[in-house]
Tab-separated table of N, CA and C in Angstrom:
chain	number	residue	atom	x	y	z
A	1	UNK	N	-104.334	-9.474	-72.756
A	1	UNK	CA	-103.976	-9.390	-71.343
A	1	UNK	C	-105.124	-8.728	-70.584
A	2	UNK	N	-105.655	-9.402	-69.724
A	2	UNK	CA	-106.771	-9.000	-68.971
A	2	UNK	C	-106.473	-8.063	-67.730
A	3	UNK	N	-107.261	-6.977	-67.825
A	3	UNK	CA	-106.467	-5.896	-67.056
A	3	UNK	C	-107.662	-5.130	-66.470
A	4	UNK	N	-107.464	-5.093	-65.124
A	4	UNK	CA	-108.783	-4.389	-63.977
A	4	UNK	C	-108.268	-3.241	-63.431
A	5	UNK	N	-109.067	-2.358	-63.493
A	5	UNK	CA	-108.285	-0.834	-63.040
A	5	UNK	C	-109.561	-0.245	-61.944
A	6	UNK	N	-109.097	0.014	-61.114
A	6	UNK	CA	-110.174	0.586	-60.305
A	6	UNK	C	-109.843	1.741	-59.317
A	7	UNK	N	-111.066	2.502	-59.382
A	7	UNK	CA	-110.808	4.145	-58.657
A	7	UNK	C	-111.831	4.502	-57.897
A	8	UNK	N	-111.486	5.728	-57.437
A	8	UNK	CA	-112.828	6.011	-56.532
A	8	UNK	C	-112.698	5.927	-54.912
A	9	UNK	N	-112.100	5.155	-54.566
A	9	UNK	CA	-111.329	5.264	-53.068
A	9	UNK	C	-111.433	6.636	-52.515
A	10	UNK	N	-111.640	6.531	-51.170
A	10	UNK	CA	-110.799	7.878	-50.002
A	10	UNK	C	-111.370	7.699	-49.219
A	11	UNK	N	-111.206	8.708	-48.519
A	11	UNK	CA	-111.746	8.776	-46.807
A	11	UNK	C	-113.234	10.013	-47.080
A	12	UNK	N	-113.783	8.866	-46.047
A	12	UNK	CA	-115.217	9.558	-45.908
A	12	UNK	C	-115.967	9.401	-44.734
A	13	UNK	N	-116.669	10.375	-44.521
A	13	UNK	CA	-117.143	10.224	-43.074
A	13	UNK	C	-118.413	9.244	-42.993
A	14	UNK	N	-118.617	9.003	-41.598
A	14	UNK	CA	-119.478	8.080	-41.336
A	14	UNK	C	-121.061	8.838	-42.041
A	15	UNK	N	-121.929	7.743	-42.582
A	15	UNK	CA	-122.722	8.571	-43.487
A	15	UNK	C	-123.154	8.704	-44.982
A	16	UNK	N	-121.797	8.977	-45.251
A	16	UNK	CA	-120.879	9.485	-46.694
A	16	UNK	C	-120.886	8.495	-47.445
A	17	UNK	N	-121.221	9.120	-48.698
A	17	UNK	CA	-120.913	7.629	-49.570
A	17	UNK	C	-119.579	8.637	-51.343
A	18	UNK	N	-119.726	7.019	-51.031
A	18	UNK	CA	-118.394	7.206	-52.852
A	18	UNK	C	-119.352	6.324	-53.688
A	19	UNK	N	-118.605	6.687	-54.874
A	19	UNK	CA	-118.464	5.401	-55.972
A	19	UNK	C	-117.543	5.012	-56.526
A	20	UNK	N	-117.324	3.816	-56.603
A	20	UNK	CA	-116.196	3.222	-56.832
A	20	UNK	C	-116.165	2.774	-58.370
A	21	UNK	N	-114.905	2.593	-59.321
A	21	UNK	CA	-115.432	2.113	-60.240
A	21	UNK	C	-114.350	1.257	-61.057
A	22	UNK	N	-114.409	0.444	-61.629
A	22	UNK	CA	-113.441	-0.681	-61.834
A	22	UNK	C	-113.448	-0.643	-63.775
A	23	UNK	N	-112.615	-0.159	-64.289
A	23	UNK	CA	-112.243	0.022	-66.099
A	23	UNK	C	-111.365	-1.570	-66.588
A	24	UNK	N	-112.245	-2.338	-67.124
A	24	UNK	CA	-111.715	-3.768	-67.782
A	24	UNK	C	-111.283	-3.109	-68.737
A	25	UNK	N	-110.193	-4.534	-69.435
A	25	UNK	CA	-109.862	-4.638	-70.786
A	25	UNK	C	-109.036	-5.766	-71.019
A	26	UNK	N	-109.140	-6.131	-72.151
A	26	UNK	CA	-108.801	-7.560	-72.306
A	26	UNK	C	-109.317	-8.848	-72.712
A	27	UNK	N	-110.789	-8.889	-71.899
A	27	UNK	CA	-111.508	-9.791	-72.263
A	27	UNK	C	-113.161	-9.314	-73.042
A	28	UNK	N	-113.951	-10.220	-73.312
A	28	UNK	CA	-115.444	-9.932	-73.592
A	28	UNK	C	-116.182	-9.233	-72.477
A	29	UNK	N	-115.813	-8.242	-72.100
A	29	UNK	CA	-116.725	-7.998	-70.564
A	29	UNK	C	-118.180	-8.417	-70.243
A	30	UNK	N	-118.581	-8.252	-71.314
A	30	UNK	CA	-120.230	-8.048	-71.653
A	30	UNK	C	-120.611	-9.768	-71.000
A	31	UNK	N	-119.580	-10.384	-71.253
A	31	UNK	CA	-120.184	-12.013	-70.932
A	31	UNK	C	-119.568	-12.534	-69.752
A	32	UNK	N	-119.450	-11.608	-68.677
A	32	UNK	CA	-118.528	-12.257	-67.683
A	32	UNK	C	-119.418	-11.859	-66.422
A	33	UNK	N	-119.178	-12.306	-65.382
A	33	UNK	CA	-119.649	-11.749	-63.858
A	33	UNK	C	-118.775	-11.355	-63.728
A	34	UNK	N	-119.012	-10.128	-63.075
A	34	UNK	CA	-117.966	-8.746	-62.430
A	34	UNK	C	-118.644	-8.747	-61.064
A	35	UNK	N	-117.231	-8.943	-60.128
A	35	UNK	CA	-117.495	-8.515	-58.553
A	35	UNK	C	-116.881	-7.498	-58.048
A	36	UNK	N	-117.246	-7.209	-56.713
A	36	UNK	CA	-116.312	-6.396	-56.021
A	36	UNK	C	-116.043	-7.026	-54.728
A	37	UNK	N	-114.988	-7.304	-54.172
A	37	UNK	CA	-114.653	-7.654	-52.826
A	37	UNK	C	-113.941	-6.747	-51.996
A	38	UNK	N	-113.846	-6.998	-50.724
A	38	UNK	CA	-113.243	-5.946	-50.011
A	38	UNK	C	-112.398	-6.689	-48.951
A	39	UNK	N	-110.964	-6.371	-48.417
A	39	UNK	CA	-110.452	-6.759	-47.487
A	39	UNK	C	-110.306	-5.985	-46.265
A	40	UNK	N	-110.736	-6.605	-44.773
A	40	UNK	CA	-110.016	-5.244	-44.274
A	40	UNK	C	-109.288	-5.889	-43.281
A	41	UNK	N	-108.410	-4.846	-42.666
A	41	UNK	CA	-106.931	-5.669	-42.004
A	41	UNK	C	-107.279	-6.726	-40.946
A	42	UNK	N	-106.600	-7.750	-41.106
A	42	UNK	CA	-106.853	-8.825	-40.608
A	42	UNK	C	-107.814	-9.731	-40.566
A	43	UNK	N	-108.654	-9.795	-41.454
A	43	UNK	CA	-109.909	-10.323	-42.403
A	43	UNK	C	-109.401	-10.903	-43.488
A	44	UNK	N	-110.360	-12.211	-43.789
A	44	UNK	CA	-110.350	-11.998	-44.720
A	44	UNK	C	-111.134	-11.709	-45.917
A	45	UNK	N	-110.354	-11.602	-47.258
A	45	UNK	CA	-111.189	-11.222	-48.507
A	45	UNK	C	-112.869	-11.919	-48.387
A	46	UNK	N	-113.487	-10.490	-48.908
A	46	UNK	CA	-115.561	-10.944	-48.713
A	46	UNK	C	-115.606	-10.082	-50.060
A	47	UNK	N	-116.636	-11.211	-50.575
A	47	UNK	CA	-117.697	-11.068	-51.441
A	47	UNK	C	-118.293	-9.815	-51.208
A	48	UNK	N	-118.356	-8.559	-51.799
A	48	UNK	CA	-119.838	-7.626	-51.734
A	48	UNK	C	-120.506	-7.426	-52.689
A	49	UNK	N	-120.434	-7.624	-53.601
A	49	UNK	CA	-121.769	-7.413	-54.773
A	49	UNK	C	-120.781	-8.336	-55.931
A	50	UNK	N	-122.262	-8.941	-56.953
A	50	UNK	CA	-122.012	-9.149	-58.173
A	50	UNK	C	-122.763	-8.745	-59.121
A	51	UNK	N	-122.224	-8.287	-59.967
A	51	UNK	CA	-123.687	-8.862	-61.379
A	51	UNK	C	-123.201	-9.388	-62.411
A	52	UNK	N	-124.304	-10.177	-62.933
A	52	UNK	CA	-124.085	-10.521	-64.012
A	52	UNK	C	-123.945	-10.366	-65.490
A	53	UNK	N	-124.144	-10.883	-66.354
A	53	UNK	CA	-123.891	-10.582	-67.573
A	53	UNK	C	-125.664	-10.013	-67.985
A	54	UNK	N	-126.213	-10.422	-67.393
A	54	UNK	CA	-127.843	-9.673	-67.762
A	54	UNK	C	-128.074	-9.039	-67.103
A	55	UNK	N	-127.442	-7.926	-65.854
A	55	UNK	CA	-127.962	-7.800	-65.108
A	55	UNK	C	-128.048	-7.818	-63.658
A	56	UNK	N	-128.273	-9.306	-63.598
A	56	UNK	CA	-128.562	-9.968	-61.803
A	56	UNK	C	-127.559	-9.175	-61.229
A	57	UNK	N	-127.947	-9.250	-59.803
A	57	UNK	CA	-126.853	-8.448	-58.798
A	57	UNK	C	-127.569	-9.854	-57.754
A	58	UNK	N	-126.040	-9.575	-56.931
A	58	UNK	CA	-126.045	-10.727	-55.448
A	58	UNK	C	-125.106	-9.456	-54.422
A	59	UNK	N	-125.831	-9.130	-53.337
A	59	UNK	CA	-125.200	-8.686	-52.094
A	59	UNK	C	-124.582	-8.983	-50.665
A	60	UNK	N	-123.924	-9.000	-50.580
A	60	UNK	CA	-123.271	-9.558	-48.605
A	60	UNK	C	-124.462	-9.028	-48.041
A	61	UNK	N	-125.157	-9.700	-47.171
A	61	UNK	CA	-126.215	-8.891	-45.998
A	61	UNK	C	-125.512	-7.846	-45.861
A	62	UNK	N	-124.514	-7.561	-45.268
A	62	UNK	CA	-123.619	-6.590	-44.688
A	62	UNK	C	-124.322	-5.082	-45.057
A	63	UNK	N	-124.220	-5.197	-46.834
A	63	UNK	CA	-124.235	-4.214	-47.710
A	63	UNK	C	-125.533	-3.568	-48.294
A	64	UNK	N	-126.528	-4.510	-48.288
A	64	UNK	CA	-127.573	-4.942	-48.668
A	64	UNK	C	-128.579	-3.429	-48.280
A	65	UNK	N	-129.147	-2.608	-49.237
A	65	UNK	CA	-129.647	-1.602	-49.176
A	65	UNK	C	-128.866	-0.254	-49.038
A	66	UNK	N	-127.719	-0.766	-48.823
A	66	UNK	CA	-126.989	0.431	-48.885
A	66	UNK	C	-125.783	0.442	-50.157
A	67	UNK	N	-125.566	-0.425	-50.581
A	67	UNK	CA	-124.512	-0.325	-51.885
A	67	UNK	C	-125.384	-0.852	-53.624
A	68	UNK	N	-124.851	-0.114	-54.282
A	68	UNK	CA	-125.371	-0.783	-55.260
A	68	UNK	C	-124.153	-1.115	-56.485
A	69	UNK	N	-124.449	-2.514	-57.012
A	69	UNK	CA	-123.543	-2.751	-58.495
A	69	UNK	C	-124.436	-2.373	-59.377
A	70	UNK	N	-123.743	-1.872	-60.533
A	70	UNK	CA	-124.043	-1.601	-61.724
A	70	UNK	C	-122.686	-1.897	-62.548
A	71	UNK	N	-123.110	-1.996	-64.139
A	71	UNK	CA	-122.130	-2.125	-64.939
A	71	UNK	C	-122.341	-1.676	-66.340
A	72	UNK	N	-121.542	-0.926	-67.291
A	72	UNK	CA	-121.800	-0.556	-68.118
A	72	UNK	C	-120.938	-0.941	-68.968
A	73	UNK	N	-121.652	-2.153	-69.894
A	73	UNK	CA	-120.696	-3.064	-70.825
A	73	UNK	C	-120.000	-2.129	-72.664
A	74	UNK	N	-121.124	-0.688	-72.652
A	74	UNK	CA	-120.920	-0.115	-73.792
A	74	UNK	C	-119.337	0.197	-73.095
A	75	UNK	N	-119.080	0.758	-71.716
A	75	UNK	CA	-117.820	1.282	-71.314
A	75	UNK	C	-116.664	0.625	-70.740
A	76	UNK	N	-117.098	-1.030	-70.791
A	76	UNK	CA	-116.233	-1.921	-69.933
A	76	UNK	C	-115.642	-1.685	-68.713
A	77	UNK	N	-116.826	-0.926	-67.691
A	77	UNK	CA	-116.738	-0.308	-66.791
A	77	UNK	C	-117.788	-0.964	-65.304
A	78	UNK	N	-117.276	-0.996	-64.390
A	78	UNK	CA	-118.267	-1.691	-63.396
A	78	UNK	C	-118.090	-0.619	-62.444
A	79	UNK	N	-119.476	-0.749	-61.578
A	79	UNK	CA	-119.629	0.507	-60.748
A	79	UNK	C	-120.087	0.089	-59.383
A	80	UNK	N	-119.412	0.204	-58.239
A	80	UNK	CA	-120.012	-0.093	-56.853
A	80	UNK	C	-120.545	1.457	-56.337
A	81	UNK	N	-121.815	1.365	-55.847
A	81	UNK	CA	-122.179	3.046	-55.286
A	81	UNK	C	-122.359	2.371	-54.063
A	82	UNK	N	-121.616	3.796	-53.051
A	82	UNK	CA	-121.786	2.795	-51.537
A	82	UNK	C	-122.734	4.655	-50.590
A	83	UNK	N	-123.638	4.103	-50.434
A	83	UNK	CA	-123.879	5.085	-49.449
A	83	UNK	C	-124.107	4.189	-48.020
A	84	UNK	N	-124.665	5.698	-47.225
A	84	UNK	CA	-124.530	5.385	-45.745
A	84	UNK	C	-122.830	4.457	-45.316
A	85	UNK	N	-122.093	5.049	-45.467
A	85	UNK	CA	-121.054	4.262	-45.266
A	85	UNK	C	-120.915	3.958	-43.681
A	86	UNK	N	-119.996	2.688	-43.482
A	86	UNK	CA	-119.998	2.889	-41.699
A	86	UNK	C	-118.597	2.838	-41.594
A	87	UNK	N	-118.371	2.754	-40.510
A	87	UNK	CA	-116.797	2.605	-39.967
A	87	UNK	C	-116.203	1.093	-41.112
A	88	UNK	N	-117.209	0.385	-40.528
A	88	UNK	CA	-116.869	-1.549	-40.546
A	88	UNK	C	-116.888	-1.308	-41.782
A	89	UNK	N	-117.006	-0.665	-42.464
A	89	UNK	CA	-116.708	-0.846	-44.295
A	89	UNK	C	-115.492	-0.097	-44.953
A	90	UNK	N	-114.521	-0.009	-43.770
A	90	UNK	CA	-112.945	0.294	-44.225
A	90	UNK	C	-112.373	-0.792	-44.554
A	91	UNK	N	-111.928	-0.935	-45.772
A	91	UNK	CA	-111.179	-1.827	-46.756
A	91	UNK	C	-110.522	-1.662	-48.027
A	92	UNK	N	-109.478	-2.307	-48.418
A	92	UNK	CA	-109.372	-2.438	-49.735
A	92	UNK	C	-110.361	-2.955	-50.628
A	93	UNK	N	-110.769	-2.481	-51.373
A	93	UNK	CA	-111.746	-2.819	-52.159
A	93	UNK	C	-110.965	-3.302	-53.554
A	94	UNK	N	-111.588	-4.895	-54.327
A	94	UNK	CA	-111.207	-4.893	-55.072
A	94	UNK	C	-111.978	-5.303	-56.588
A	95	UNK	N	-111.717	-5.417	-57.428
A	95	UNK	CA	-112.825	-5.511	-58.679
A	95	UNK	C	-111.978	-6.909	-59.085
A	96	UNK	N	-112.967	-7.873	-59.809
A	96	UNK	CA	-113.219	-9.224	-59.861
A	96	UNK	C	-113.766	-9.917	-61.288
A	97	UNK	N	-112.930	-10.372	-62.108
A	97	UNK	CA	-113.721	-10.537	-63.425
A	97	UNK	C	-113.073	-11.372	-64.003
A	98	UNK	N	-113.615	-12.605	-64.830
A	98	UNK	CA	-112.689	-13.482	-65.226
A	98	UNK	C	-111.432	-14.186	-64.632
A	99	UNK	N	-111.741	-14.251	-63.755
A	99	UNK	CA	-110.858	-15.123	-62.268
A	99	UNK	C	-110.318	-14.172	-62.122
A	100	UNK	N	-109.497	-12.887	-62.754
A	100	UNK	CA	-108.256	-12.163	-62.413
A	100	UNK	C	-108.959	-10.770	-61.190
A	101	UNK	N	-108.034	-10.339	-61.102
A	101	UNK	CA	-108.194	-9.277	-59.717
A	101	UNK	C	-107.249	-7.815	-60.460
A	102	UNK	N	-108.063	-7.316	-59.914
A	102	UNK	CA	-106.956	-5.654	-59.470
A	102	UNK	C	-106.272	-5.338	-58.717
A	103	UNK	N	-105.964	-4.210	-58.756
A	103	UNK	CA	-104.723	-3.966	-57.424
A	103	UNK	C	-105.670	-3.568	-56.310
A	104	UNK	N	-107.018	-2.618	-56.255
A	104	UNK	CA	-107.699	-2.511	-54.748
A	104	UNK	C	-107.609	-1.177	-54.925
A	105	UNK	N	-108.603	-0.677	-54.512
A	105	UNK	CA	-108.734	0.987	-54.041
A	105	UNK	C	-109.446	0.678	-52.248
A	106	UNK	N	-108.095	2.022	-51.808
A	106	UNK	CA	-108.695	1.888	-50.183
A	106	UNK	C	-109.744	2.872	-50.203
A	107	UNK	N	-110.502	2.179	-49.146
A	107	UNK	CA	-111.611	3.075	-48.625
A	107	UNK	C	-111.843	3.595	-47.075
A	108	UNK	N	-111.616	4.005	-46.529
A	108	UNK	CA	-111.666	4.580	-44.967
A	108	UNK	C	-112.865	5.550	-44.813
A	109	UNK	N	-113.539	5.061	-43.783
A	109	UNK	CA	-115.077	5.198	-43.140
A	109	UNK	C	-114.406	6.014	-42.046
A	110	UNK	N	-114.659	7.211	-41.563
A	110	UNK	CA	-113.905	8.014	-40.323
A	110	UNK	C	-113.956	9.440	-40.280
A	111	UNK	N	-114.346	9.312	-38.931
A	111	UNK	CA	-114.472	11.134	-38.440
A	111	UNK	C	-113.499	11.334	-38.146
């Protein structure tokens, strides 16, 4: 049973950064693309980072210099680091792997 767990969410001020981080299990992680997407109210679901199974990373312009994916296949663990956060990057954030989804960690950008 393929199972995405992800943490790291809260409120942070404009600026501020988190890391977010998404714990697989279930499948081969090591051979899969792992994403992260984000929803925010009344939007819809966007692409923000991937990487791949070697490596590669793909970013939304949006994000681009300011977030980074990483993944650590010894821990079946994927990692979004978001600095400079802005307002416009309040969302559910969610982790992405083997077609299946997680439940979402919120994130709120706010003074």
């Amino acid at each position: 049973q393929v199972r995405l767990v992800e943490s790291g969410g809260g409120l942070v001020q404009p600026g501020g950064s988190l890391k977010l981080s998404c714990a697989a299990s279930g499948f081969t992680f090591s051979a899969y693309v792992m994403s992260w997407y984000r929803q925010a109210p009344g939007k819809e679901r966007e692409l923000v980072a991937s990487v791949g199974s070697g490596g590669d990373t793909n970013y939304a312009d949006s994000v681009k210099g300011r977030f980074t994916i990483s993944r650590d296949n010894a821990k079946n663990t994927v990692y979004l680091q978001m600095n400079s956060l802005k307002p416009e990057d309040t969302a559910v954030y969610y982790c992405s792997g083997r077609r299946n989804w997680g439940q979402g960690t919120q994130v709120t950008v706010s003074s």
